[in-house]
XYZ file of N, CA and C in Angstrom:
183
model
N 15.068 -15.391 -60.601
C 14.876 -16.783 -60.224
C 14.515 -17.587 -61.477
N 15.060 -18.411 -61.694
C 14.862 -19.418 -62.754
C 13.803 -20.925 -62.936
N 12.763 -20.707 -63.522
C 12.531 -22.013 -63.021
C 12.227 -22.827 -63.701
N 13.224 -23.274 -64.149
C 13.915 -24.354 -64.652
C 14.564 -25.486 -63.491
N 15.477 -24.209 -62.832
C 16.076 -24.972 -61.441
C 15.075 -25.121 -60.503
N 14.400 -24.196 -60.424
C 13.144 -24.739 -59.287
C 12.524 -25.706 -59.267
N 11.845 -26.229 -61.002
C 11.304 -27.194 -61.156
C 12.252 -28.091 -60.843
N 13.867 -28.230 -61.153
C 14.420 -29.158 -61.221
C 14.332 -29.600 -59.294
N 14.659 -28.564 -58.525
C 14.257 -28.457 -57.043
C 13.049 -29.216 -56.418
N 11.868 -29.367 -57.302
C 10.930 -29.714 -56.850
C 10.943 -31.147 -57.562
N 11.601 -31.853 -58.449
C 11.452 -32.942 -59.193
C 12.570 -33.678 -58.009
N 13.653 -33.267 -57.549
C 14.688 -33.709 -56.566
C 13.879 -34.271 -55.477
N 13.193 -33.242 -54.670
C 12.542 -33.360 -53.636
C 11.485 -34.241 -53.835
N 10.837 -34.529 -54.760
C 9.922 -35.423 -55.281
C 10.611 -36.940 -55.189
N 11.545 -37.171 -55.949
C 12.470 -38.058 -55.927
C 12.965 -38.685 -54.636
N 13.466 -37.497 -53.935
C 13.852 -38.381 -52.081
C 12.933 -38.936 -51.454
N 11.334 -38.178 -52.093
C 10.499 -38.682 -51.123
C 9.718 -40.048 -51.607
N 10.033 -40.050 -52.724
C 9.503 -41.627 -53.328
C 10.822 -42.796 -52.984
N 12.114 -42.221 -52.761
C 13.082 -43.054 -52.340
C 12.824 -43.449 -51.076
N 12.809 -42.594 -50.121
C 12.278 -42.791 -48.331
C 11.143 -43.553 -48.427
N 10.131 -43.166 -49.091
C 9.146 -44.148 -49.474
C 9.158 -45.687 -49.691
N 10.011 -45.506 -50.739
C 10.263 -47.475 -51.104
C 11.138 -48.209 -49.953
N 12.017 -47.058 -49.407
C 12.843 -47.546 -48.745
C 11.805 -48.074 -47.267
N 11.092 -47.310 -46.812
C 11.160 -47.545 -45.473
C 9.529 -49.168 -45.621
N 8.915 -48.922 -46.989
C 7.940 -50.066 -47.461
C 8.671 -50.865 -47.300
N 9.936 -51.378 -48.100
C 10.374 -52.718 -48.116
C 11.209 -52.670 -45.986
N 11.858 -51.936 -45.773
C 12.018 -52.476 -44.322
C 10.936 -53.043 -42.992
N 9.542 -52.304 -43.744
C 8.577 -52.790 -42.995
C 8.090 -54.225 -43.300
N 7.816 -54.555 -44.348
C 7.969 -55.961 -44.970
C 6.249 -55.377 -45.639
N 6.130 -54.724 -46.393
C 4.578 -54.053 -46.789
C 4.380 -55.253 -47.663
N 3.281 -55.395 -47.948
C 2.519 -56.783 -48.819
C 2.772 -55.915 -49.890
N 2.617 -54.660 -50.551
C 2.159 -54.730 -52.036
C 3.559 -54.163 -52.354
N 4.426 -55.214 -52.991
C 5.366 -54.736 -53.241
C 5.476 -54.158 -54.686
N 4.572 -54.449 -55.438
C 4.255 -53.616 -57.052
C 4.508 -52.423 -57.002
N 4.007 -51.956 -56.091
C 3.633 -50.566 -55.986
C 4.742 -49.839 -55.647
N 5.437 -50.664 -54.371
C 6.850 -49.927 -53.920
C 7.520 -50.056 -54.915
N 8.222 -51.329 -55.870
C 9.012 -50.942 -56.737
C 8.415 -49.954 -57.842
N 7.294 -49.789 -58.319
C 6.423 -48.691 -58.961
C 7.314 -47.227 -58.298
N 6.950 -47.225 -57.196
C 7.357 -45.812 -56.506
C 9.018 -45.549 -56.613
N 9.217 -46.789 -56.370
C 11.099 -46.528 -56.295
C 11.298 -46.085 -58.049
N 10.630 -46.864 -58.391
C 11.624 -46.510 -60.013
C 11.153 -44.950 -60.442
N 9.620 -44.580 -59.641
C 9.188 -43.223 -60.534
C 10.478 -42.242 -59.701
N 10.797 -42.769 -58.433
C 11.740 -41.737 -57.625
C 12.994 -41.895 -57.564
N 13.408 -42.887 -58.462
C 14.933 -42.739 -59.234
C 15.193 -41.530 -60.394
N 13.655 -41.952 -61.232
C 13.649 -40.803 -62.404
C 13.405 -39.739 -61.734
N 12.590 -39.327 -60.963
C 12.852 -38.114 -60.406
C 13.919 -37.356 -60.050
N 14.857 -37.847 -59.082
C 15.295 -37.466 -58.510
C 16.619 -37.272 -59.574
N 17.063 -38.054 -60.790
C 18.259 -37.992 -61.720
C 17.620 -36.609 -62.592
N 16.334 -36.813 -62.771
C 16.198 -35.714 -63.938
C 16.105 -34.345 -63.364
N 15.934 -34.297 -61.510
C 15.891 -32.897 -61.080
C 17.267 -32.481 -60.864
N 18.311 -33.780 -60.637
C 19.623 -32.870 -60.043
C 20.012 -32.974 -61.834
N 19.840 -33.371 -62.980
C 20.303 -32.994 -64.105
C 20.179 -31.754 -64.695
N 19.105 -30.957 -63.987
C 18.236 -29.761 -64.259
C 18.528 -28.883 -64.094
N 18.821 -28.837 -62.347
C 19.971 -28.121 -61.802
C 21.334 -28.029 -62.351
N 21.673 -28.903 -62.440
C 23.244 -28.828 -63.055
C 23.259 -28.194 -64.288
N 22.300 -28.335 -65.290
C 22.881 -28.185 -66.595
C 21.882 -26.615 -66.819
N 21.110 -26.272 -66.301
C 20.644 -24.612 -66.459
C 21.739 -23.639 -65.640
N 21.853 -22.719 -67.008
C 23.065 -21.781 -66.472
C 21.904 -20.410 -65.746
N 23.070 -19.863 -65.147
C 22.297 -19.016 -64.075
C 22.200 -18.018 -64.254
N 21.296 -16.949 -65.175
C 21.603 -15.704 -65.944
C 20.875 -14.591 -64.977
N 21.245 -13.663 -65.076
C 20.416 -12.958 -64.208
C 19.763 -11.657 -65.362
């Protein structure tokens, strides 16, 4: 098991959940919107640098 990809696994999953996050703040109409775009942008980087992680570690056994 590699974890490289795991971490990258857990930086992904990190990522959707700061996306669902911003996402479902701004449909509610939440007052602090700093924070949601705060969260959206940390869970854009997340989520690009975990599926980059995955992709680019080769799989040696």
């Amino acid at each position: 098991m590699n974890l490289k990809r795991t971490f990258g696994a857990v930086l992904t999953i990190l990522g959707i959940v700061g996306l669902i996050y911003t996402a479902v703040g701004f449909l509610n109409n939440s007052g602090d919107t700093k924070a949601l775009i705060v969260a959206g942008i940390l869970g854009v980087i997340f989520f690009f640098t975990g599926i980059s992680l995955v992709r680019t570690t080769k799989d040696e056994s």
